[in-house]
Coordinates of C-alpha atoms and ligand atoms in Angstrom, one line a residue:
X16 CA -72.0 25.7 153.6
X17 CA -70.8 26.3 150.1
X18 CA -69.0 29.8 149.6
X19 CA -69.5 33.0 152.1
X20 CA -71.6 35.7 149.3
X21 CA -71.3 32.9 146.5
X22 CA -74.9 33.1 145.9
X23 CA -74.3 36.9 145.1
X24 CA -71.4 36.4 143.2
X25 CA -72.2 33.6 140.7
X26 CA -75.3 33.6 138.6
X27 CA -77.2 29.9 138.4
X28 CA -76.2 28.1 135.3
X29 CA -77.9 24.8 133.8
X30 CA -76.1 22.4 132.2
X31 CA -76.8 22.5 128.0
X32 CA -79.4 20.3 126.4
X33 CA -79.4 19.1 123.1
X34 CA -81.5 21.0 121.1
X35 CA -85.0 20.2 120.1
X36 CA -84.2 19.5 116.2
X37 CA -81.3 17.1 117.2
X38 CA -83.0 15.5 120.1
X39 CA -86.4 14.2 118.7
X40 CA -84.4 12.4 116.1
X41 CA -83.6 9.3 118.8
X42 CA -84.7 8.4 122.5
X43 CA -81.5 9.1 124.1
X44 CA -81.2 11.5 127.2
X45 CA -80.6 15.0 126.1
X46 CA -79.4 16.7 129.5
X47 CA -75.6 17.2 129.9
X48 CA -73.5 17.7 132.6
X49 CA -71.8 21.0 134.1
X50 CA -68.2 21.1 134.4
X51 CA -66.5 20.4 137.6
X52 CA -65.3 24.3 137.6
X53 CA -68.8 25.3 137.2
X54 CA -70.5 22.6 139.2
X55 CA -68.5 23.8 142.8
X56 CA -69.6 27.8 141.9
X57 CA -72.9 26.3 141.4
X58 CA -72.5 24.5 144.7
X59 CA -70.8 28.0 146.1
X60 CA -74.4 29.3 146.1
X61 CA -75.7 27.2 148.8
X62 CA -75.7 30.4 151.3
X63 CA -75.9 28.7 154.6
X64 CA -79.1 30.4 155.5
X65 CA -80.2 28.5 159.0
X66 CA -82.7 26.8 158.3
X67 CA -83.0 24.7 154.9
X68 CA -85.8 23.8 153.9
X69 CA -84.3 22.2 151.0
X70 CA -84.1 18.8 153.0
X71 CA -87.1 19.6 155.4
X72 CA -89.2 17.0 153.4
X73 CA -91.9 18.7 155.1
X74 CA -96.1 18.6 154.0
X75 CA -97.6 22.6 153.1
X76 CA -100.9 23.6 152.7
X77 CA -101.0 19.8 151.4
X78 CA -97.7 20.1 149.1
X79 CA -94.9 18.6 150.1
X80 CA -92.1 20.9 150.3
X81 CA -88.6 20.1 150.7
X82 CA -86.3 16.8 149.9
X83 CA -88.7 13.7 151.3
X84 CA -85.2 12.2 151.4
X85 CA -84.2 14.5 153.9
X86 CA -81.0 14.8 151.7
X87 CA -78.2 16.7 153.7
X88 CA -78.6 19.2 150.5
X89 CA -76.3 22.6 152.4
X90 CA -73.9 19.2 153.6
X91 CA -73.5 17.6 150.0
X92 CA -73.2 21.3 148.2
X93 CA -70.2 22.3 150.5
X94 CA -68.8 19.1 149.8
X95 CA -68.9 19.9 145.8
X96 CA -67.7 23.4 146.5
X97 CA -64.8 21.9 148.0
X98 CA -64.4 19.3 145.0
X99 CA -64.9 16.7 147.4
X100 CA -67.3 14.6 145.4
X101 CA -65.9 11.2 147.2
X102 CA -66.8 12.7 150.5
X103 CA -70.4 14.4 148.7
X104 CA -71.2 10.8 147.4
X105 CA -70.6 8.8 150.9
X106 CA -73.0 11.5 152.5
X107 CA -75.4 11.6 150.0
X108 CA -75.7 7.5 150.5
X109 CA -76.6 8.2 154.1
X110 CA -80.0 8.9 153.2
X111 CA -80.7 8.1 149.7
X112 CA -80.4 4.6 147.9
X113 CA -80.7 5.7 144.2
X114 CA -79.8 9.1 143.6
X115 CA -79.0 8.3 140.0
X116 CA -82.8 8.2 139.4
X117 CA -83.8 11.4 141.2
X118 CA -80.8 13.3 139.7
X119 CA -82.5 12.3 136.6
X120 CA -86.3 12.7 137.0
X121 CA -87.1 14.3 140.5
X122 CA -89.3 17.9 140.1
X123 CA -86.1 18.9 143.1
X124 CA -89.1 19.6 145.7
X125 CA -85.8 20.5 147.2
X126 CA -84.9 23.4 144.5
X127 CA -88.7 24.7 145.4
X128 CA -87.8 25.3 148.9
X129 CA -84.3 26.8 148.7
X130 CA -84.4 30.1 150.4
X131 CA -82.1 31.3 147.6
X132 CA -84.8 30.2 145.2
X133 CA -87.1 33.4 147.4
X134 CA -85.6 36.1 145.3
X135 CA -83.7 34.7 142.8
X136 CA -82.6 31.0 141.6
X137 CA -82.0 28.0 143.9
X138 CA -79.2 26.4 143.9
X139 CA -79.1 23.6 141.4
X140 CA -79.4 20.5 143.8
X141 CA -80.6 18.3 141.4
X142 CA -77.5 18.9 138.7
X143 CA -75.2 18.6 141.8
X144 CA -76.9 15.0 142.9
X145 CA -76.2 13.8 138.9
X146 CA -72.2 15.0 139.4
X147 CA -72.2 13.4 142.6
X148 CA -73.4 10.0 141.5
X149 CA -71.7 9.9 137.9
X150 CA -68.7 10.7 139.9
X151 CA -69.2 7.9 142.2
X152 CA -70.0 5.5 139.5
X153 CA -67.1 6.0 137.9
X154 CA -64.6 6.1 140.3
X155 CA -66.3 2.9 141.8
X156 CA -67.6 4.5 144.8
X157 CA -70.9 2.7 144.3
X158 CA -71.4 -0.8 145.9
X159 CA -74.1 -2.6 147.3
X160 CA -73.7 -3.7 150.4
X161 CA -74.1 -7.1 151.5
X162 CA -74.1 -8.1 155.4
X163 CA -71.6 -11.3 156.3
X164 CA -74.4 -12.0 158.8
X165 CA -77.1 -13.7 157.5
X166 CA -80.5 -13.4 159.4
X167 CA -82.4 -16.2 158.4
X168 CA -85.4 -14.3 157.7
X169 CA -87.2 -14.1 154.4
X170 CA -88.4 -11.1 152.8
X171 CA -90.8 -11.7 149.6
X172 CA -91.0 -7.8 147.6
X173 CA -94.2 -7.7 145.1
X174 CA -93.2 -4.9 142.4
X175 CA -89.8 -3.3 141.4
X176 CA -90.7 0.5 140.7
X177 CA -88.1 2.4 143.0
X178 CA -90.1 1.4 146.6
X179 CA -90.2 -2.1 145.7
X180 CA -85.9 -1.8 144.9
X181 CA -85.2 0.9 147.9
X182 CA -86.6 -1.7 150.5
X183 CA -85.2 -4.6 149.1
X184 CA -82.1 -2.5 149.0
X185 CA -81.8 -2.2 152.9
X186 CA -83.4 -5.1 153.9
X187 CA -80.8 -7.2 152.1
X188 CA -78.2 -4.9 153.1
X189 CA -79.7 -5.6 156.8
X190 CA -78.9 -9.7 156.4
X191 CA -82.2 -10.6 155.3
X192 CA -83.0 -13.1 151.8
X193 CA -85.1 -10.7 149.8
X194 CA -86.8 -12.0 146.5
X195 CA -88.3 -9.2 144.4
X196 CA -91.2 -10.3 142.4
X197 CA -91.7 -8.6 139.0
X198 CA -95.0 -9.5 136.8
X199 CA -92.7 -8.0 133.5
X200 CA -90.2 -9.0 131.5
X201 CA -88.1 -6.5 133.0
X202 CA -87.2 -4.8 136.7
X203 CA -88.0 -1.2 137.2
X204 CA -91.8 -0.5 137.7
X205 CA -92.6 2.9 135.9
X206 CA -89.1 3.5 135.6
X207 CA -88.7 1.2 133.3
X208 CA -91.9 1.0 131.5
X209 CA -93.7 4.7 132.6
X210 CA -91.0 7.5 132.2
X211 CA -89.6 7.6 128.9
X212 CA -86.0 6.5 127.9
X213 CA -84.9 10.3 127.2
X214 CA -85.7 11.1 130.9
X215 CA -84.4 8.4 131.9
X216 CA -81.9 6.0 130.4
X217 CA -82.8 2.2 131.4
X218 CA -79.0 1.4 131.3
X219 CA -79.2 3.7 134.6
X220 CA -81.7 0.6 136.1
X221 CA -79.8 -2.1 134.5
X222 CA -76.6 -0.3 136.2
X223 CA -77.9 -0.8 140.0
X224 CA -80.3 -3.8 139.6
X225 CA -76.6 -5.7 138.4
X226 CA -75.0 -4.7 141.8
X227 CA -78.1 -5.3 143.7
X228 CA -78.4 -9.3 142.0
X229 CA -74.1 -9.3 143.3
X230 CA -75.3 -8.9 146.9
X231 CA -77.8 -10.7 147.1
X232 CA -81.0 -10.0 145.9
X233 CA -83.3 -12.4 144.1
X234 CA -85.7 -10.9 141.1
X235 CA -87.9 -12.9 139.4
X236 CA -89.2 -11.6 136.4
X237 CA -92.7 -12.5 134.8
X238 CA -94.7 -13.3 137.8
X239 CA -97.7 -12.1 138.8
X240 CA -98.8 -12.4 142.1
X241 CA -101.9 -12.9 143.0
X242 CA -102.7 -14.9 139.4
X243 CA -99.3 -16.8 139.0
X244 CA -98.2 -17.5 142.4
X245 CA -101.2 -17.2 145.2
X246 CA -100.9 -14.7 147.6
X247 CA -101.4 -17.7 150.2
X248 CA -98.4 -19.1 149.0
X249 CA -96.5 -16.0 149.0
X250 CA -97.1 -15.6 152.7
X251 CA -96.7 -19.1 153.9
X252 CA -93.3 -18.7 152.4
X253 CA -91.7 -15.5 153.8
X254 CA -91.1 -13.9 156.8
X255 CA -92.7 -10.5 155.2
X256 CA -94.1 -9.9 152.2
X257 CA -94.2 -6.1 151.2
X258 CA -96.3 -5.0 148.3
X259 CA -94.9 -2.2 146.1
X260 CA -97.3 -2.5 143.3
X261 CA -97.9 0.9 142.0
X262 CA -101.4 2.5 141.6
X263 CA -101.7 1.5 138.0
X264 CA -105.6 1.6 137.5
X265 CA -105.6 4.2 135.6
X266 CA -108.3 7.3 135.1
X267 CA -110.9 6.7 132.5
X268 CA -113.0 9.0 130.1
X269 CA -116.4 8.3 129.8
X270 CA -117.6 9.6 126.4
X271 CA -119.7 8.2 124.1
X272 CA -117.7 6.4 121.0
X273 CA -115.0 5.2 124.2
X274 CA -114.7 2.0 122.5
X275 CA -113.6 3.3 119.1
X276 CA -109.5 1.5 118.1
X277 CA -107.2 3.9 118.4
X278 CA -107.7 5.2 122.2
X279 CA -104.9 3.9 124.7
X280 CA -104.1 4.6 128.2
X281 CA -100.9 6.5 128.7
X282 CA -98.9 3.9 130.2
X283 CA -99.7 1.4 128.2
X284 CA -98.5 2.9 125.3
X285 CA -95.7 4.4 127.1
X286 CA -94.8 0.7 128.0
X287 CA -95.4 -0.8 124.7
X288 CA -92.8 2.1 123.2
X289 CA -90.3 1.5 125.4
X290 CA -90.2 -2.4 125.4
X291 CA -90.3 -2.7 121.5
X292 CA -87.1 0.0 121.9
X293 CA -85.5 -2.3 124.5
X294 CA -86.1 -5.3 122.6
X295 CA -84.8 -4.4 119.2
X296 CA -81.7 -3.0 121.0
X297 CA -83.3 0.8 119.9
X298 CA -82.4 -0.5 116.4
X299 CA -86.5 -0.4 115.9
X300 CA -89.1 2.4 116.5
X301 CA -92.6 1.6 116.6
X302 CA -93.0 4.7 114.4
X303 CA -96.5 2.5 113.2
X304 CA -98.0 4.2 116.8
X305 CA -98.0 7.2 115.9
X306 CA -96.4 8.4 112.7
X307 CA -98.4 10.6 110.4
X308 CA -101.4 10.7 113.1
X309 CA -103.4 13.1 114.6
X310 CA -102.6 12.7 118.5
X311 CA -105.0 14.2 121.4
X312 CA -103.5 13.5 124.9
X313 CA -106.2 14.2 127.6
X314 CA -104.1 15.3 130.5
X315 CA -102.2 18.2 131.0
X316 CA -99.9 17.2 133.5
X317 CA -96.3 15.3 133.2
X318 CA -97.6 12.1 131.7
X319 CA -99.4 13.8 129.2
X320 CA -95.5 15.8 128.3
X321 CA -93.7 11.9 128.2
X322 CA -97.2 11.5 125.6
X323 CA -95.9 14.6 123.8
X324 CA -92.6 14.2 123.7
X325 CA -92.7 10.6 122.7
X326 CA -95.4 10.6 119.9
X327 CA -92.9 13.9 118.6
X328 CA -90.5 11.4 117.7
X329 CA -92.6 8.7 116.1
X330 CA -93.5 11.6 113.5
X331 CA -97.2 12.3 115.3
X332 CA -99.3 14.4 111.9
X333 CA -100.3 17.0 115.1
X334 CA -100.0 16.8 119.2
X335 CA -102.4 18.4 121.1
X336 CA -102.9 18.1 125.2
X337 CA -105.8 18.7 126.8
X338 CA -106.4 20.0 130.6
X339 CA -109.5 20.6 132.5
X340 CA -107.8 23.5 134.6
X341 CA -107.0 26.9 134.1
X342 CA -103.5 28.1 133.0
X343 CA -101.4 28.4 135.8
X344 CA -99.9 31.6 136.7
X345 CA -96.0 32.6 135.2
X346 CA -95.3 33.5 139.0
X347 CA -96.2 31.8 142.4
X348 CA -99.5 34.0 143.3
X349 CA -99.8 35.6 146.8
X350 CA -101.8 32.7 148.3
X351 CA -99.1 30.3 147.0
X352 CA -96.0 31.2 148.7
X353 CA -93.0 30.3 149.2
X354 CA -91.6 27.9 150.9
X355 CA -94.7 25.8 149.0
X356 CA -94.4 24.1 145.8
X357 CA -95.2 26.2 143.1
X358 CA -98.3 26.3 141.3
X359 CA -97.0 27.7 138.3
X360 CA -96.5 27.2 134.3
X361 CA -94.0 25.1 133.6
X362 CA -93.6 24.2 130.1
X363 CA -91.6 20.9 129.9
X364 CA -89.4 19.1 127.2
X365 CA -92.5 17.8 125.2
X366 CA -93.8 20.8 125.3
X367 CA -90.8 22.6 123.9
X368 CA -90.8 20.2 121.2
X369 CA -94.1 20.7 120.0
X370 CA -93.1 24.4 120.2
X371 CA -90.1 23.5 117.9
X372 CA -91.9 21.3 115.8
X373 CA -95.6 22.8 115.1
X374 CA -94.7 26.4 116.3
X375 CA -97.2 26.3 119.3
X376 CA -97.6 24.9 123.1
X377 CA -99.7 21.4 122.6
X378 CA -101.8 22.4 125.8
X379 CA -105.2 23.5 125.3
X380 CA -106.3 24.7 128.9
X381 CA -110.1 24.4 130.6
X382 CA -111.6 21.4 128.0
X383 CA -112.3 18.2 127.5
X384 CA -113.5 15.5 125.4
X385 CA -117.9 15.4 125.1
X386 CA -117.4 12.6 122.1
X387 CA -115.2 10.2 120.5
X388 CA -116.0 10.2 116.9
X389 CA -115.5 6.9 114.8
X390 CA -115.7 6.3 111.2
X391 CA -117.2 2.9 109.6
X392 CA -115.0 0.2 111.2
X393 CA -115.0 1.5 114.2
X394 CA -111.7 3.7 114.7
X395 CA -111.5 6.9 115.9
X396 CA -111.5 10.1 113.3
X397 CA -112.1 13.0 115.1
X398 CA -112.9 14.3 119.0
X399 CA -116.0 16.7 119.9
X400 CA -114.4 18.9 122.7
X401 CA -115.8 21.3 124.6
X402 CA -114.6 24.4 127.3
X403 CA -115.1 24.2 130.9
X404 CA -115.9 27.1 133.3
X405 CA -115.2 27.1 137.1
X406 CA -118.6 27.0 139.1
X407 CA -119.1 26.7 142.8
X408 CA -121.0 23.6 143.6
X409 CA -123.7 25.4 146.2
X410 CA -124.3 22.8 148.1
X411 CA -120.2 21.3 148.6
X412 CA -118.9 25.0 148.1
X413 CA -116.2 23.1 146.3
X414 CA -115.3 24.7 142.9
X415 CA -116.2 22.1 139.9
X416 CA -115.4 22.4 135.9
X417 CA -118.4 22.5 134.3
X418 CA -119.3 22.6 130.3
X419 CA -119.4 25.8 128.4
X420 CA -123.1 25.3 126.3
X421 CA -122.5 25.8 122.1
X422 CA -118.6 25.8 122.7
X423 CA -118.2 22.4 121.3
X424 CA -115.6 21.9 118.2
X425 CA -114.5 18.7 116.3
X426 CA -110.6 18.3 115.8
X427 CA -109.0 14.9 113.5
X428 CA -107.5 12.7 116.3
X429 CA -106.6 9.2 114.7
X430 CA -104.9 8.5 118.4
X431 CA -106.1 9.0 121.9
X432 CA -103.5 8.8 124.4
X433 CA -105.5 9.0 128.1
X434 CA -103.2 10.9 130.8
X435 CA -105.8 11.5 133.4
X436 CA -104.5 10.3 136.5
X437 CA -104.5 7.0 138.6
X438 CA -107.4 5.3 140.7
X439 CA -105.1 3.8 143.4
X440 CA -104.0 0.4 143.4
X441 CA -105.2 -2.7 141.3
X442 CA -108.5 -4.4 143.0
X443 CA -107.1 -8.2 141.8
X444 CA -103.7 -7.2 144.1
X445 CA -105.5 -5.9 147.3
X446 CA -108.2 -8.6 147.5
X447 CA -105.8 -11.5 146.5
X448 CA -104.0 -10.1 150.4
X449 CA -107.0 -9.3 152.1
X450 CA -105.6 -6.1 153.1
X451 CA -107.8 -2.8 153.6
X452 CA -108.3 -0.4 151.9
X453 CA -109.1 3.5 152.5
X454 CA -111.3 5.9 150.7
X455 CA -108.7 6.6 147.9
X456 CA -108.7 2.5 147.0
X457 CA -104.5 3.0 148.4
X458 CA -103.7 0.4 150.7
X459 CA -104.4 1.4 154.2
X460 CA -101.8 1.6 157.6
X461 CA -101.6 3.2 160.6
X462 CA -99.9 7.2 160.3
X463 CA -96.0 6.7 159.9
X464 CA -96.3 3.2 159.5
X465 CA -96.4 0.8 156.8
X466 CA -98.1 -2.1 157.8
X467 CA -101.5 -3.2 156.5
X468 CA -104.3 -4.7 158.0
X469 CA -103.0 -8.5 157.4
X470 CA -100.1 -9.1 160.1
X471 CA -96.7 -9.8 158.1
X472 CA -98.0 -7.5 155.0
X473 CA -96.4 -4.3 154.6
X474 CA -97.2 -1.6 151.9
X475 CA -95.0 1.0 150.0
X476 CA -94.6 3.5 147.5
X477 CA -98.0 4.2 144.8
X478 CA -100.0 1.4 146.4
X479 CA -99.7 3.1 149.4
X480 CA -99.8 6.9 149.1
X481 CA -101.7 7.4 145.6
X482 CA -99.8 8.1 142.7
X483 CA -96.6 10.5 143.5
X484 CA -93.4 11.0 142.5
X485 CA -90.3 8.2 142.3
X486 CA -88.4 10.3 145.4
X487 CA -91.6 9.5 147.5
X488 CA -91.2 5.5 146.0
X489 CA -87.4 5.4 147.8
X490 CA -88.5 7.2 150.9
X491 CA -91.2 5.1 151.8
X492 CA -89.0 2.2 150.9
X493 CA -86.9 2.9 152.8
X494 CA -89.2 3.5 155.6
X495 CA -90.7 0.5 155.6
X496 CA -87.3 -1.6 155.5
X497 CA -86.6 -0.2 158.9
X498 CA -90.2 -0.8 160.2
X499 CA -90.0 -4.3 158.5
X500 CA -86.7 -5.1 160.3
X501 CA -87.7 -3.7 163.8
X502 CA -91.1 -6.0 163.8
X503 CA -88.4 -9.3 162.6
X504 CA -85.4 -8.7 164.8
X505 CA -86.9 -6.5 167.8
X506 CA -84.1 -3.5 166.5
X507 CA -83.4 -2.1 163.7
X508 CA -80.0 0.2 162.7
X509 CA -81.7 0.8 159.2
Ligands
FAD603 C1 -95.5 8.2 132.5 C2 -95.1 8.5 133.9 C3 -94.0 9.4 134.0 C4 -93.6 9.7 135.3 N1 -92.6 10.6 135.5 C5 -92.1 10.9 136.7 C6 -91.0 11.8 136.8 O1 -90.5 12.3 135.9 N2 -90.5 12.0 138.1 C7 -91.1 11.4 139.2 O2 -90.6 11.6 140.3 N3 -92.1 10.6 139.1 C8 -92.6 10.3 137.8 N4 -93.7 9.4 137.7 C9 -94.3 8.8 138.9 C10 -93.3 7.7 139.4 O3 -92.9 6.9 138.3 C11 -94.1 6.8 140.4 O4 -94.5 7.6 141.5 C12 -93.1 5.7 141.0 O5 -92.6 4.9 140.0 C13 -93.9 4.8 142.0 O6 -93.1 3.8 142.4 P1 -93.6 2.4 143.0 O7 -92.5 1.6 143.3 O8 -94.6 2.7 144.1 O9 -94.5 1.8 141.8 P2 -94.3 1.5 140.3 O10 -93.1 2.2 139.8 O11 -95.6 1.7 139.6 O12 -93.9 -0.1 140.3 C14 -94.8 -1.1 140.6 C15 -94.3 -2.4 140.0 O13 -95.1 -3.4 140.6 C16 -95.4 -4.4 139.5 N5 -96.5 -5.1 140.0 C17 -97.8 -4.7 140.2 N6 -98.6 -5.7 140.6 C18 -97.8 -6.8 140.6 C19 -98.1 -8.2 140.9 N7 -99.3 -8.6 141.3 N8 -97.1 -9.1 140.8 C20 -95.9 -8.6 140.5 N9 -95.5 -7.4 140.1 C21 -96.5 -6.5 140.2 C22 -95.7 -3.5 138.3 O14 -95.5 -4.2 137.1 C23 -94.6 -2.4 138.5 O15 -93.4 -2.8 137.8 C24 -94.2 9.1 136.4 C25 -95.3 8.3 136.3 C26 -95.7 8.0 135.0 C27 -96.9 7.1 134.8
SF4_604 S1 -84.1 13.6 145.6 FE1 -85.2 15.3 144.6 S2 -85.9 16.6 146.2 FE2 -84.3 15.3 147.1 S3 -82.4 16.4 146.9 FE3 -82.6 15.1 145.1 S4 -83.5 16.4 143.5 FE4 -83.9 17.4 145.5

């Protein structure tokens, strides 16, 4: 596993970004690549140390800790020690259907639980995923593969984030007619039309969504089911239907002046960025979104940094972010240990271009928004905010923010960009189905299964766990292919 002592010889390196002052100029992805030389000392770090947690995928003090993939991480590093990426890439595909998306946006749950990573730096997983894939891209490693055997079973898919694509992945690799269903122009889910371009380059989708369409698989774009095409319908038709719609109803702020123009949800704007981007072949930015505007984010977390960053380059007048919670701590504290995930500061790329551009972090920490203020005809001017405390709830014991009294202040804000966090999944969606529900409005199943209340109805991804991460997306995907093919053929081998 990598190199006997190589994690005390070599030092972790990152590959080079671009730096802020070139970067914001466009909407291209910023991160390079290591060398080959440096990517197998990197890999030489992987110190063999028993047990890895890296690829334990394993649930902590309710954070998930370890590669959900179960990615053979000490496996694929010796492989790039050994500059063997062929070998690397064809075990990496044992367990993971798109590591060119991970590689490119995963938080490496798998980095957080390197034992390396307990007293110095992990080893870089994530960059040696990236050189793994790339590799097998272009050296044509990467093919979908299509079974000669044809099942005869249909399998509808309703949503193509990454859970909707990983199970259409396996079931059509499996021999069964899968038909992804898509209510936009374009395949992807938040991939496409959530995480920014920079992160994540949509050519990257377009790349595996081609070789998926080779073998096989049907999408059809600009359907929405449940309003286009009844869910009845839908089921009478396939074999399966799995829904892999996201949890896009997103958070609300209840303030006074909430209808004033100029306050957006997140993704929506996100969305709206990216497809005018998309459509004009990135010849157009819809600089008219933000340019010369005073922009508040409300949500401190990593859609409010894709806000940041994003607004940044549409010349924003001023970015601010705003969090309910505390700071975080610069180090994991001594009830957060590791293996967990860190609870710590993490100042992203936004963030570091805010730093760059305005000479401060955008993130305000324990306030929130007591008013919208609007001028005359209606659109917003300025935001009333106001600090929060911590106080215990007597009768809960639970901890709750609570208003500081006289510590309200009026900042300009001409755009409102609303990061707060998803309500589950969308009500239209769930009912059109029938399927239950649980407390958390997700789509309910059994534990370890992905079945929903209504017979041949299965659930994945967002819709079914609450809004996560996209390495969650391919691993219950992939799940539910195997659960899926078991309940049509009696077996499965996914
Ligand atoms: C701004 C933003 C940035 C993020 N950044 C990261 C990141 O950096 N790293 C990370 O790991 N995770 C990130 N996430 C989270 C990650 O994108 C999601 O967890 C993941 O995409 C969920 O995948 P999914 O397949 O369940 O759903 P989604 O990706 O939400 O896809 C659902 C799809 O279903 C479609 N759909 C819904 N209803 C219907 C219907 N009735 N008919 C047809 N189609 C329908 C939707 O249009 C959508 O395309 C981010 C999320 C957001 C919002
Ligand atoms: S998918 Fe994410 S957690 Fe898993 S090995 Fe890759 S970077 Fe790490």
């Amino acid at each position: 596993m990598g190199k006997i002592g190589g994690f005390m010889e070599y030092d972790r390196v990152n590959s080079a970004t671009i730096c802020e002052e070139e970067r914001i100029k466009n909407f291209n992805e910023f991160h390079g690549m290591l060398s080959l030389e440096e990517e197998k000392k990197q890999a030489a770090r992987c110190m063999d140390c028993g047990v890895p947690f890296c690829q334990a995928g394993r649930m902590i003090s309710g954070m998930a800790s370890g590669c959900p993939l179960n990615n053979l991480v000490p496996e694929t590093n010796d492989l790039v020690y050994r500059g063997n990426l062929a070998d690397a890439y064809r075990r990496l595909a044992i367990t993971h259907s798109f590591p060119e998306f991970t590689s490119r946006v995963c938080p490496a749950l798998c980095e957080a639980a390197c034992t390396c990573g307990e007293y110095s730096e992990p080893v870089c997983t994530k960059e040696n995923e990236k050189t793994i894939i790339e590799y097998a891209f272009e050296h044509g490693l990467v093919k979908e593969r299509k079974s000669d055997i044809r099942t005869g079973k249909k399998v509808a898919v309703v949503g193509s984030g990454p859970s909707g694509l990983a199970a259409a992945q396996l079931l059509n690799r499996r021999g069964h007619e899968v038909t992804v269903y898509e209510r936009h122009d374009r395949v992807g889910g938040l991939l496409r039309y959530g995480i920014p371009n920079m992160k994540l380059d949509k050519s990257v989708i377009d790349r595996r969504v081609k070789l998926m369409e080779e073998a096989g698989v049907t999408f059809i774009t600009g359907k929405d089911i449940g309003k286009d095409i009844s869910a009845e319908e839908l089921s009478s038709k396939y074999d399966a239907v799995v829904l892999a719609c996201g949890a896009s109803n997103p958070r609300d702020i209840k303030a006074p002046g909430r209808d004033a123009k100029g306050i957006y949800f997140a993704v929506d704007f996100l969305g709206r960025v990216t497809k005018q981007l998309l459509d004009s072949e990135f010849k157009e930015f819809p600089y008219e979104m933000a340019k010369d505007k005073d922009v508040v984010i409300i949500g401190g977390g990593d859609t409010g940094n894709d806000c940041v960053g994003t607004c940044i380059r549409l010349g924003a007048k001023s970015v601010t972010q705003l969090e309910m919670m505390p700071q975080p701590p610069v180090e994991r504290a001594a009830n957060n240990p590791w293996p967990e995930w860190p609870r710590v500061l993490k100042t992203d790329y936004g963030q570091e271009e805010a730093i760059y551009k305005f000479g401060h972090d955008p993130r305000i920490y324990q306030t929130t928004v007591k008013e919208f203020i609007k001028d005359k005809k209606g659109e917003l001017k300025e935001l009333c905010i106001v600090s929060l405390k911590p106080e215990k709830d007597e009768k809960t014991g639970r901890m709750n923010m609570v208003p500081v009294e006289g510590s309200e202040k009026i900042i300009p804000a001409q755009l409102v960009l609303i990061a707060a966090g998803f309500l589950g999944s969308e009500i239209y969606v769930t009912d059109a189905f029938g399927v239950e529900l649980d407390g958390r409005t997700n789509v309910k199943t059994a534990e370890g299964s992905y079945k929903s209340s209504k017979d041949n109805v299965y659930v994945v991804g967002d819709m079914h766990r609450g809004q996560s991460l996209v390495v969650w997306a391919i691993a219950e995907g992939r799940k539910a292919a195997a659960e899926i093919d078991k309940n049509l053929m009696g077996y499965t081998n996914l």
